[in-house]
Phi, psi and omega in degrees: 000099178234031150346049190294175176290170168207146203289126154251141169245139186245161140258124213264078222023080159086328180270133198263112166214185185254140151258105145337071191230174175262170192300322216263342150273355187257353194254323173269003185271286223284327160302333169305288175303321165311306165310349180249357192064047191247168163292159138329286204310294144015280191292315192297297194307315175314271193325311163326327185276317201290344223253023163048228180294338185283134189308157203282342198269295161317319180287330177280331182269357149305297174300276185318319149358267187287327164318298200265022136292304184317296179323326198251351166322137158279151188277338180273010178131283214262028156231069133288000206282000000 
């Protein structure tokens, strides 16, 4: 995987900026947001209120992170550790 990032833009309440991601995180961010029906935009800004001090970029490969750890959870539980 020798992927570098690339620059996207989002709009943030109103405001136009760059996201920094590798292709295969901006590719699963839009799937994400499709499947939920939600916009890109949309979903970056929810993240954006949430990621306190951590860069926009990091807080977004965070989010995705964890959707698919949630997905991949056994439903009883029990390897929560």
């Amino acid at each position: 995987m020798n992927d570098r990032p690339a620059k996207h833009s989002v709009t943030l309440n109103g405001h136009r900026t760059s996201v920094s991601l590798e292709p295969e995180f901006w590719a699963a961010f839009k799937a994400i947001a499709a499947g939920s029906g939600q916009a890109i935009n949309s979903l970056a800004a929810a993240i954006d209120a949430d990621r306190g001090d951590l860069g926009l970029a990091s807080a977004i490969r965070l989010f995705i992170l964890r959707h698919y750890r949630r997905r991949e959870a056994p439903d009883s539980g029990s390897d929560n550790a």
